[in-house]
Coordinates of C-alpha atoms in Angstrom, one line a residue:
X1 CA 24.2 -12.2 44.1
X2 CA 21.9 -9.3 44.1
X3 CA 22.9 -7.3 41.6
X4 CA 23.7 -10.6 38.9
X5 CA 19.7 -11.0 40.2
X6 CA 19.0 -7.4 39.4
X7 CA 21.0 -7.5 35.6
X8 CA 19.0 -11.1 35.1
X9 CA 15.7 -8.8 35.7
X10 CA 16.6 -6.8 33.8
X11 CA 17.4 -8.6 30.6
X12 CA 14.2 -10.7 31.1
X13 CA 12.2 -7.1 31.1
X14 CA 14.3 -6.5 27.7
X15 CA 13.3 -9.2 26.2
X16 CA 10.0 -8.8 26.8
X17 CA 9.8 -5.2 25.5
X18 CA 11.6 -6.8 22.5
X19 CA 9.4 -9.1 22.2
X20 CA 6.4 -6.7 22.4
X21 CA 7.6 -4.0 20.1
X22 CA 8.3 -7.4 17.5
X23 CA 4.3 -7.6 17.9
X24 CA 3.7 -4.5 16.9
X25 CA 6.0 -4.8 13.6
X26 CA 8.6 -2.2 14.4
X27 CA 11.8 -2.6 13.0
X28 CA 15.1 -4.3 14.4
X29 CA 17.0 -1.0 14.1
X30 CA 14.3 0.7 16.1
X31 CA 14.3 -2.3 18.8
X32 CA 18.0 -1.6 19.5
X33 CA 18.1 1.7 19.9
X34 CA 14.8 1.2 21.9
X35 CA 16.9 -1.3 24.2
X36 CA 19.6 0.3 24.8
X37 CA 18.4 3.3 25.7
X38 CA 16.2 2.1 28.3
X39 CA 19.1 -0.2 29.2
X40 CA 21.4 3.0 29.6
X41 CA 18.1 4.7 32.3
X42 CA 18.7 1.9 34.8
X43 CA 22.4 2.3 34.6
X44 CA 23.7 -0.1 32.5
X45 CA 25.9 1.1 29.5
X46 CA 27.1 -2.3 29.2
X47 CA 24.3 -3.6 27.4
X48 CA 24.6 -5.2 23.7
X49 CA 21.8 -6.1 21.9
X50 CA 21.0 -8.5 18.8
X51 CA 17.8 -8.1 17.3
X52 CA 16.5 -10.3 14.1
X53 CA 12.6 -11.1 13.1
X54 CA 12.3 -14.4 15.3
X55 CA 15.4 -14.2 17.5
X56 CA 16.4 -11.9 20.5
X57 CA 19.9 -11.8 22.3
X58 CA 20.4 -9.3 25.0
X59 CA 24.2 -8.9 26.6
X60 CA 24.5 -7.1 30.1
X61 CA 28.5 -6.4 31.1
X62 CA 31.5 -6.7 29.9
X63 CA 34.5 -9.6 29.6
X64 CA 34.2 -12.6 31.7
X65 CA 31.4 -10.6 34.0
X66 CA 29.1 -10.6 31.1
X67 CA 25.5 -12.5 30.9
X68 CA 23.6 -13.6 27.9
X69 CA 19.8 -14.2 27.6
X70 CA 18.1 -15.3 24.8
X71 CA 14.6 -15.7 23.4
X72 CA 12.9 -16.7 20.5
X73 CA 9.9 -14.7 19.5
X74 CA 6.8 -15.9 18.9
X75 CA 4.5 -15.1 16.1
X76 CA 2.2 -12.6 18.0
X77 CA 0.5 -9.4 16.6
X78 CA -1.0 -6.8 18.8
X79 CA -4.1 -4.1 18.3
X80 CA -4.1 -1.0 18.1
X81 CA -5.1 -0.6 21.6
X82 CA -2.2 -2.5 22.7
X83 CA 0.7 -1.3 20.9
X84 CA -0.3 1.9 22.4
X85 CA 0.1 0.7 25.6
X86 CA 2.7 -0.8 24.8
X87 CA 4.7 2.7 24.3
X88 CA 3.5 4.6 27.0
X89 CA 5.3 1.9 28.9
X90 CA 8.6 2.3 26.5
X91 CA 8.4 5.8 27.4
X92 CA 8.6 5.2 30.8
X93 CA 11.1 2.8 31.1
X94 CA 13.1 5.0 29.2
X95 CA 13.1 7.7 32.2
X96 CA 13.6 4.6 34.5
X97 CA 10.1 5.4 35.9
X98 CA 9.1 1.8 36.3
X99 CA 10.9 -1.0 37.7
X100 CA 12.1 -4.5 35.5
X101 CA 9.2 -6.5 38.2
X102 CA 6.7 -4.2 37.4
X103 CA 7.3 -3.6 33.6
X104 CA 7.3 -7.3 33.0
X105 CA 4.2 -7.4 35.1
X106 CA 2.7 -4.8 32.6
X107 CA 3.8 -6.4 29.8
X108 CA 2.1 -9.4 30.6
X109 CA -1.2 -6.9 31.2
X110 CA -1.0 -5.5 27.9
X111 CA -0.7 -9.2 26.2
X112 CA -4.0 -10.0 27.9
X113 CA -5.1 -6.9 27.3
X114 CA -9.2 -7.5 25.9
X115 CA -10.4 -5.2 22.7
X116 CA -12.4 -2.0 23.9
X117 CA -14.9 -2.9 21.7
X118 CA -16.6 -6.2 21.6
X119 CA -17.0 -8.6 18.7
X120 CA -19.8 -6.9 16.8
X121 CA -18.2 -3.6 16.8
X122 CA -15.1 -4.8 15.9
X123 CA -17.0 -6.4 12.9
X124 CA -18.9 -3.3 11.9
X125 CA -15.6 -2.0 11.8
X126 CA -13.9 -4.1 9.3
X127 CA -17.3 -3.9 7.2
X128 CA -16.8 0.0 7.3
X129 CA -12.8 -0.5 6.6
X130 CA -13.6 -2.4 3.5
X131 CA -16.4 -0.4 2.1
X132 CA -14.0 2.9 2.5
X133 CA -11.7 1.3 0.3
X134 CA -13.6 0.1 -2.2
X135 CA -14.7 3.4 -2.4
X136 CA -11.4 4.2 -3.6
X137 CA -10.2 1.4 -5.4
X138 CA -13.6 0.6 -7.4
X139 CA -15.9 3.2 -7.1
X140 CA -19.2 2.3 -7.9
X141 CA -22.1 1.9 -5.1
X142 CA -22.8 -1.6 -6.1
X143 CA -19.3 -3.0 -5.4
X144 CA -19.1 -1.0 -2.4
X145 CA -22.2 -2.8 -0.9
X146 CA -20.6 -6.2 -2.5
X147 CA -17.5 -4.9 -0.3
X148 CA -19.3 -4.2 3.2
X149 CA -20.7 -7.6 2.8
X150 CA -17.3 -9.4 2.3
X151 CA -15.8 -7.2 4.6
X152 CA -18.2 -8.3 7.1
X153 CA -17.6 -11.8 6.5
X154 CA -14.1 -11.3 6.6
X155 CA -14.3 -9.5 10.7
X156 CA -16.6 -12.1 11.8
X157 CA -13.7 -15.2 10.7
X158 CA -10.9 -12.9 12.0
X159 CA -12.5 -13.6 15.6
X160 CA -10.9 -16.9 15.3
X161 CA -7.8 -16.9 17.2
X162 CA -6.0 -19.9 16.1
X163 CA -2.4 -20.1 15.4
X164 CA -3.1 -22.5 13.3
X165 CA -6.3 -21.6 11.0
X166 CA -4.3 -18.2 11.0
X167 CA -1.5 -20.0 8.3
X168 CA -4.0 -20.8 6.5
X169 CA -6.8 -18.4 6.1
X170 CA -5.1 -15.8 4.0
X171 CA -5.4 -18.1 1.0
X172 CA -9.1 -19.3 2.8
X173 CA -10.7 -15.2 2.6
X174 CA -9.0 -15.0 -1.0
X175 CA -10.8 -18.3 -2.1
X176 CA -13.8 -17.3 -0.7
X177 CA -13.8 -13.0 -2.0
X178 CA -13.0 -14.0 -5.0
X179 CA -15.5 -16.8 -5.8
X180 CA -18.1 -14.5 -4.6
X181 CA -17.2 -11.5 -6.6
X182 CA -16.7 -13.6 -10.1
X183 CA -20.0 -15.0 -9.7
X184 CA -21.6 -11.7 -8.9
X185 CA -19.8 -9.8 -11.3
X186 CA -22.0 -10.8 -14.8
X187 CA -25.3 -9.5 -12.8
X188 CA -24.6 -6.4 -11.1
X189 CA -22.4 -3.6 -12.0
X190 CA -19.2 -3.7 -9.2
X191 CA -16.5 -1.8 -11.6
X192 CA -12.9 -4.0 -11.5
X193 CA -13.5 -6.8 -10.1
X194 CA -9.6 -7.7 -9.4
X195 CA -9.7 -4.5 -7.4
X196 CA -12.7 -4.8 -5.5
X197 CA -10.9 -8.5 -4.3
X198 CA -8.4 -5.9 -2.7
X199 CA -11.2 -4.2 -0.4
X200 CA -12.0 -7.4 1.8
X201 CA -8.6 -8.7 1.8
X202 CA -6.9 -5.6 2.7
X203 CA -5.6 -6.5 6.6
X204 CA -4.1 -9.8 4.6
X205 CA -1.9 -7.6 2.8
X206 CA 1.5 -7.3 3.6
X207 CA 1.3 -3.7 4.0
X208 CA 2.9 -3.1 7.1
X209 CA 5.9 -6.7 6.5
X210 CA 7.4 -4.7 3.7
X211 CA 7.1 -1.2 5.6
X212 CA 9.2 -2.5 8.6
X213 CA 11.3 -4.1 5.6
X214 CA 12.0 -1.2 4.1
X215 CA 13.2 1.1 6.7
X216 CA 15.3 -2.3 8.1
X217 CA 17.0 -2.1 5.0
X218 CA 17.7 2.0 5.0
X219 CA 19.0 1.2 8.4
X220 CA 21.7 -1.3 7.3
X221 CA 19.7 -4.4 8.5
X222 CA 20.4 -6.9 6.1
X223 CA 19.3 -10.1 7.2
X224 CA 16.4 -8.7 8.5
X225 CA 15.0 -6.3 6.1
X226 CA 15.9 -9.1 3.3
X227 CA 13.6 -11.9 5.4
X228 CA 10.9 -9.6 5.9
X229 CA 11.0 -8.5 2.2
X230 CA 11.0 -12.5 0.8
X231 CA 8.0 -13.2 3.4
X232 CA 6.0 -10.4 2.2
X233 CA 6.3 -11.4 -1.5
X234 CA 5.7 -14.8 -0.3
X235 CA 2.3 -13.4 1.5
X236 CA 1.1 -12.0 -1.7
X237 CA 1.6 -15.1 -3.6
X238 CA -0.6 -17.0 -1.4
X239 CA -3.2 -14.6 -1.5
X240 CA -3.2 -14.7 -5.4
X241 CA -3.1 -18.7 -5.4
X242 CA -6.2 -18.1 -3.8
X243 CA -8.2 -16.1 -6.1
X244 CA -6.5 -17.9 -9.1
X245 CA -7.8 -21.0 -7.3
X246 CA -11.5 -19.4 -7.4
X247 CA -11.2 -18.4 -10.9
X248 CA -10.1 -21.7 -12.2
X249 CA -13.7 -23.2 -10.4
X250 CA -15.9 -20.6 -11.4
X251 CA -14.0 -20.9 -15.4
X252 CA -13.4 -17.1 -15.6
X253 CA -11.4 -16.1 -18.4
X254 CA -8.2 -14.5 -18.1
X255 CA -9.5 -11.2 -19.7
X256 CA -11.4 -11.2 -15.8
X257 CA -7.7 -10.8 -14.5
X258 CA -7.0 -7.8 -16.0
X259 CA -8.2 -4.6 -14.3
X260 CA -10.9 -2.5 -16.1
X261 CA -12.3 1.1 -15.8
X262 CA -14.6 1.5 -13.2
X263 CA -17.2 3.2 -15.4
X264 CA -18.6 7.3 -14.5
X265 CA -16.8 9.1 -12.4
X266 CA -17.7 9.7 -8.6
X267 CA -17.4 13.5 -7.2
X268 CA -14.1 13.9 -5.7
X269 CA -16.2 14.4 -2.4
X270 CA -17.0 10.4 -2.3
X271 CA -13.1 10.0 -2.2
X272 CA -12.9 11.9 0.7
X273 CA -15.8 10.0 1.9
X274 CA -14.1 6.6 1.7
X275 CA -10.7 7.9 3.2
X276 CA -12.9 9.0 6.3
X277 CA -14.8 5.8 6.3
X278 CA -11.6 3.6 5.9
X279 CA -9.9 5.9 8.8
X280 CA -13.2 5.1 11.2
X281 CA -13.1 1.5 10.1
X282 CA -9.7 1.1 11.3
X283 CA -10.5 3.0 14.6
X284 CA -13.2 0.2 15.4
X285 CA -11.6 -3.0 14.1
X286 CA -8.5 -2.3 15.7
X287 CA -9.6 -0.7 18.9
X288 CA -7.5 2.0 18.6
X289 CA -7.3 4.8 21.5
X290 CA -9.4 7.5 20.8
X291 CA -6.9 10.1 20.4
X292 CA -5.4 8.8 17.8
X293 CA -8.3 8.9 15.4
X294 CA -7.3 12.6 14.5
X295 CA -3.6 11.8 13.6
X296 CA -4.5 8.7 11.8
X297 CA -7.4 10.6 9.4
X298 CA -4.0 13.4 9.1
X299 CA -1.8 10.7 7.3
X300 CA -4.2 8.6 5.8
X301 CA -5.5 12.1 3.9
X302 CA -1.7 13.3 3.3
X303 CA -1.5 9.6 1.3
X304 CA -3.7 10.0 -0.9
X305 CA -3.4 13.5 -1.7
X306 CA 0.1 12.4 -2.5
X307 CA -0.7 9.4 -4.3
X308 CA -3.3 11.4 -6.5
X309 CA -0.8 13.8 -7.7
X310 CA 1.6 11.6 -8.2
X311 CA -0.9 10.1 -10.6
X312 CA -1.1 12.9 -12.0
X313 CA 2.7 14.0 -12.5
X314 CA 4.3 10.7 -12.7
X315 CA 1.5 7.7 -13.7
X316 CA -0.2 5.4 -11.7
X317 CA 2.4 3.1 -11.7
X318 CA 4.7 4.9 -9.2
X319 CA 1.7 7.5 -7.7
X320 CA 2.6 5.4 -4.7
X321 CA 6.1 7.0 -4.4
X322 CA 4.6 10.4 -3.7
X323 CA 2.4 9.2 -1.3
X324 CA 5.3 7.2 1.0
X325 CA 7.7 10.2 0.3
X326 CA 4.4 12.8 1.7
X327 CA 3.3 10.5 4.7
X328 CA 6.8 8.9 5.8
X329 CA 7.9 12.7 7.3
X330 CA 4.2 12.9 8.9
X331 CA 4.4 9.2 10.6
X332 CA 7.8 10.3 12.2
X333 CA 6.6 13.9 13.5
X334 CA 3.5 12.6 15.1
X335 CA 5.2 9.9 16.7
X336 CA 7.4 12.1 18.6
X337 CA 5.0 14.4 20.0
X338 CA 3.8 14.3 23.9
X339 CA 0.2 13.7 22.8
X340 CA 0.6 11.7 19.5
X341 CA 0.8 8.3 18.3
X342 CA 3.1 5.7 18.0
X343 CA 4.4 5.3 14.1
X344 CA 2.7 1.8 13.9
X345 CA -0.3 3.2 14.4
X346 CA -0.5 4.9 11.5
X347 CA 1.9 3.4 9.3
X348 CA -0.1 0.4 8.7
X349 CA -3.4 2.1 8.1
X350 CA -1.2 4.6 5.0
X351 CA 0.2 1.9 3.5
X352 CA -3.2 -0.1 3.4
X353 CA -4.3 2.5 1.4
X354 CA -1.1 2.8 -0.3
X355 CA -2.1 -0.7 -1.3
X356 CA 1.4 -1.4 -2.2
X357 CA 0.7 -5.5 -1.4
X358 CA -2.9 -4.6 -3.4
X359 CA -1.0 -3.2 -6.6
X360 CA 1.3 -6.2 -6.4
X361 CA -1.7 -8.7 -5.7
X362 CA -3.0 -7.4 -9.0
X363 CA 0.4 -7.8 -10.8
X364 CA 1.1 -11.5 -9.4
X365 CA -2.9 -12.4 -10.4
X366 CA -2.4 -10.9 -13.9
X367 CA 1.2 -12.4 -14.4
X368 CA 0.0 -15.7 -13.6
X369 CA -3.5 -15.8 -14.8
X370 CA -2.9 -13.9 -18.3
X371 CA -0.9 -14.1 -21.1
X372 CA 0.8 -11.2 -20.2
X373 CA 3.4 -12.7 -17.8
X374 CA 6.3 -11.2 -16.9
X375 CA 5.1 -7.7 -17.9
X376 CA 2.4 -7.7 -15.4
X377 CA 5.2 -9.4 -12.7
X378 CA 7.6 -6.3 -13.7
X379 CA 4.7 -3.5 -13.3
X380 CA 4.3 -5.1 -9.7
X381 CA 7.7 -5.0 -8.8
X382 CA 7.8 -1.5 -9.9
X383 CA 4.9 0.0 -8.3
X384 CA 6.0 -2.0 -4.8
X385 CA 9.2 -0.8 -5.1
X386 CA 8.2 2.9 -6.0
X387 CA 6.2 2.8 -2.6
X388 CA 9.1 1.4 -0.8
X389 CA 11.4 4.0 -2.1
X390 CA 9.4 6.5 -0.9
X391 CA 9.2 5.6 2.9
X392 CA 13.5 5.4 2.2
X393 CA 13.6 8.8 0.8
X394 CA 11.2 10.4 3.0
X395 CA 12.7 8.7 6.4
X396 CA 16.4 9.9 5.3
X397 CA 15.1 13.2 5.1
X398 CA 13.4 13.5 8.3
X399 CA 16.8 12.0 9.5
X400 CA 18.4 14.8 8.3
X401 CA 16.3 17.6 9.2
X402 CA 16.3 16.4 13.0
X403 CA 19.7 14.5 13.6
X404 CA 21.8 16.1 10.9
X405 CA 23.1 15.6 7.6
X406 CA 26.3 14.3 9.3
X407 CA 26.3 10.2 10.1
X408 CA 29.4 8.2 10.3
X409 CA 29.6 4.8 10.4
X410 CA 31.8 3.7 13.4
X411 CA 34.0 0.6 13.4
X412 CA 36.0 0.2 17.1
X413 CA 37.1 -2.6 19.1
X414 CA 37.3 -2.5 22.3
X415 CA 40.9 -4.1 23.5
X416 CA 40.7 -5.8 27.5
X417 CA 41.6 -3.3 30.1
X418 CA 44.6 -4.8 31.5
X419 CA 46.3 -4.7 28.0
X420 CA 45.5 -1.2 26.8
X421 CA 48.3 1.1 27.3
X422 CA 47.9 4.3 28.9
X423 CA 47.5 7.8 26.0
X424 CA 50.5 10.4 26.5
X425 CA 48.9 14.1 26.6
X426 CA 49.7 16.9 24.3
X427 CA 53.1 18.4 25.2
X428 CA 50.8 21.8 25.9
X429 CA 48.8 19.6 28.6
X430 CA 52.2 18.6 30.0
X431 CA 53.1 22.3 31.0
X432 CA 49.7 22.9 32.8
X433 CA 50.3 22.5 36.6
X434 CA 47.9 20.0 38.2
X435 CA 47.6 18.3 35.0
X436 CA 48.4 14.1 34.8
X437 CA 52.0 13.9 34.3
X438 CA 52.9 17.4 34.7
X439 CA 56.3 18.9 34.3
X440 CA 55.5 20.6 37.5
X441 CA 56.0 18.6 41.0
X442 CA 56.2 15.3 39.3
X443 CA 58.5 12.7 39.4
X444 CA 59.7 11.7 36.4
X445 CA 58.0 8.6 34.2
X446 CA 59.8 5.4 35.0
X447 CA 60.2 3.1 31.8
X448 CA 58.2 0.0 30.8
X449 CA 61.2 -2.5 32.0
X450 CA 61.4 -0.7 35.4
X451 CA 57.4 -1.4 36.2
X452 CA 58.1 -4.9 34.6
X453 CA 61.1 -5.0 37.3
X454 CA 59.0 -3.6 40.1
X455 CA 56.0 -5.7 39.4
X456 CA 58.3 -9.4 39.0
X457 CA 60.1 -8.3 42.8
X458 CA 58.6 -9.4 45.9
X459 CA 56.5 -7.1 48.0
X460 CA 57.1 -6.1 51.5
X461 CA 55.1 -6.2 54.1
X462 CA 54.2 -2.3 53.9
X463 CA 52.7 -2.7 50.5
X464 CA 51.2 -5.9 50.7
X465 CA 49.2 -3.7 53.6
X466 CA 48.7 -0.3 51.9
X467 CA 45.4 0.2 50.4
X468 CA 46.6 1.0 46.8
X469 CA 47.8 -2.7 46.7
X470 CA 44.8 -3.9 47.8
X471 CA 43.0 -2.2 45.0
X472 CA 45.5 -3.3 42.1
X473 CA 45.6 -7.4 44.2
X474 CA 44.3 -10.1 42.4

């Protein structure tokens, strides 16, 4: 009774790191390794796990001893703050530092866990988020003001933490943005407005769905990686119902869909600028840890140096590429070091600037609200794609480099014990002395129908009473 107590412990603590590491939009190839290594700590190599988006099934033993628990996850999202947390914990459960009681017991800590900065801060922080990257998306002063405004708007709603307003206010902010910015736009000089829309609405973007969907589909993931990938598209049509919804009220034209040159050039300092601005932004909206401000500035700048020459090799269309091949190897490396930062961490904040749901936002608004249909739908696909190759190309190599070139794919069954007949050694093995079934002071191997014969005769009273028939009884 103890120890089914102990294995029922311990799948509920699985779970729950499951569950957590769900939250923090890693991906289900990642989870299962994740499991069963910390599974394997606390001495149970027995352990299958099934991972999907929404559903969790953990198996501990084997055959008719074996127990399943299942749980259905629930649409949670954690912070910054808390998906670090929420690793230092992995990392201890994978040395079997912490016991199943007390790692569900911090597990429940870390989803209570309150922001290190309060509401205001947190505000500030989108405001500064959003003014970063309109920086780099439409870079005139005049929009970027027009952004920090939006952007502030945009923190103080996300306070709201309803399940239910949360469904819905994707398609709210986009209403709302872009009503704003097309009535603005005739008076004051804010560059594209499509891409200024981007700025406030960049945490709606599905930056960090079709990043998990990606590697889930490099990792052989099907059915998980192909969900992720439909509700991410899905995501970005909402969010351009939404501004094709203010456009219709306002009566913008369809010419206002299509992007247009921002005007003079800014220094290449103010691009630097908005990275660092965008990188402090996300370090006070998300209440990240503080020592992971450095590593997430590192990728964030390695993005967009690799996004701006791929621009300038390649086209803006597929600059993205470049950028996801240059960052993917950097997410990885910093992620395993004692002192760095979990891959979420700054995953999410790349791809934002990435904008790979931004350049597809843009395509889906154009396709829909210009004449130019399915060309505009096509560019989309391409540039979302080109991103999405990237983080593929770029996590195989770093594969490579640190697990080898060599991977097989293993298919095995395992057969039940009491049918699975015993291997005969080499002939070389046989000649060893001391070896099993040595030529040397062993009796000879009886034949199948002789054990048959043995096993179907009665037993005396000597073997019923030695201890080898004990161990082989019942």
């Amino acid at each position: 009774m103890a120890e089914a107590a102990d294995q029922a412990l311990l799948r509920r603590f699985l779970l729950g790191l499951a569950e957590g590491m769900n939250a923090a939009a890693d991906s289900t190839d990642k989870i299962r390794d994740t499991l069963v290594k910390v599974s394997g700590a606390y001495g149970r190599d027995d352990t299958d796990v099934v991972v999907l988006p929404t559903v969790i099934l953990i198996e501990t033993g084997a055959g008719d001893s074996g127990r399943v628990a299942i749980r259905s996850s629930v649409n949670a999202s954690f912070r910054f703050d808390q998906i670090a947390a929420l690793y230092r914990l992995i990392d201890s459960a994978k040395r079997a530092e912490v016991t199943p009681l007390d790692g569900i017991t911090r597990l429940n800590e870390i989803g209570a866990m309150k922001p290190s900065h309060g509401w205001v801060v947190r505000t500030f922080g989108h405001a500064v988020l959003t003014t970063g990257l309109a920086l780099l998306l439409a870079p005139t002063w005049q929009g970027a003001l027009v952004a920090f405004v939006l952007g502030a708007f945009i923190g103080v709603a996300k306070l709201v933490r309803s399940p239910t307003l949360q469904i819905v206010f994707p398609v709210f902010a986009a209403f709302v943005c872009a009503t704003a910015v097309f009535l603005i736009a005739p008076y004051f000089a804010v560059g594209d407005p499509i891409r200024l829309l981007i700025a406030p609405l960049a945490t709606f973007l599905p930056g960090g769905v079709l990043t998990t969907a990606v590697v889930e589909l490099a990792a052989g993931q099907m059915l998980a990686g192909a969900s992720r990938l439909v509700f991410g598209l899905v995501q970005l049509s909402l969010l351009a119902f939404g501004i094709l919804a203010a456009g219709t009220l306002v009566g913008v034209a369809s010419s206002s869909y299509v992007p247009l040159d921002s005007g003079e050039a800014f220094p290449w300092w103010v691009s630097v600028f908005g990275v660092l601005l965008f990188a402090i932004g996300n370090y006070l909206h998300f209440s990240a840890p503080p020592r992971t401000f450095g590593w997430v500035l590192l990728v964030l700048l390695v993005a967009y140096s690799g996004q701006v020459v791929g621009g300038a090799l390649i086209g803006a269309s597929v600059s993205g590429f470049v950028g996801a091949l240059a960052m993917t190897p950097v997410v990885l490396w910093v992620a395993t070091l004692r002192h760095g930062a979990p891959s979420q961490l700054t995953f999410l904040p790349a791809f934002w600037l990435l904008v790979p749901g931004a350049a597809g936002l843009v395509g889906l608004t154009e396709a829909i609200g210009t004449t130019r249909g399915y060309e505009d739908f096509a560019e989309a696909l391409i540039s979302i794609m080109s991103i999405a190759l990237g983080v593929l190309i770029g996590t195989a190599l770093y594969r490579v480099v640190h697990q080898g070139a060599e991977e097989i794919a293993e298919f095995h069954i395992d057969v039940p014990a009491g049918l699975v007949e015993e291997e005969e050694p080499p002939f070389w093995a046989r000649l060893v002395p001391g070896t099993p079934r040595s030529f040397w002071g062993r009796r000879p191997r009886r034949s199948a129908g002789d054990r048959r014969a043995d096993a179907s005769a009665p037993s005396s009273p000597v073997a019923e009473s030695s201890p080898s028939s004990q161990a082989t009884g019942s």
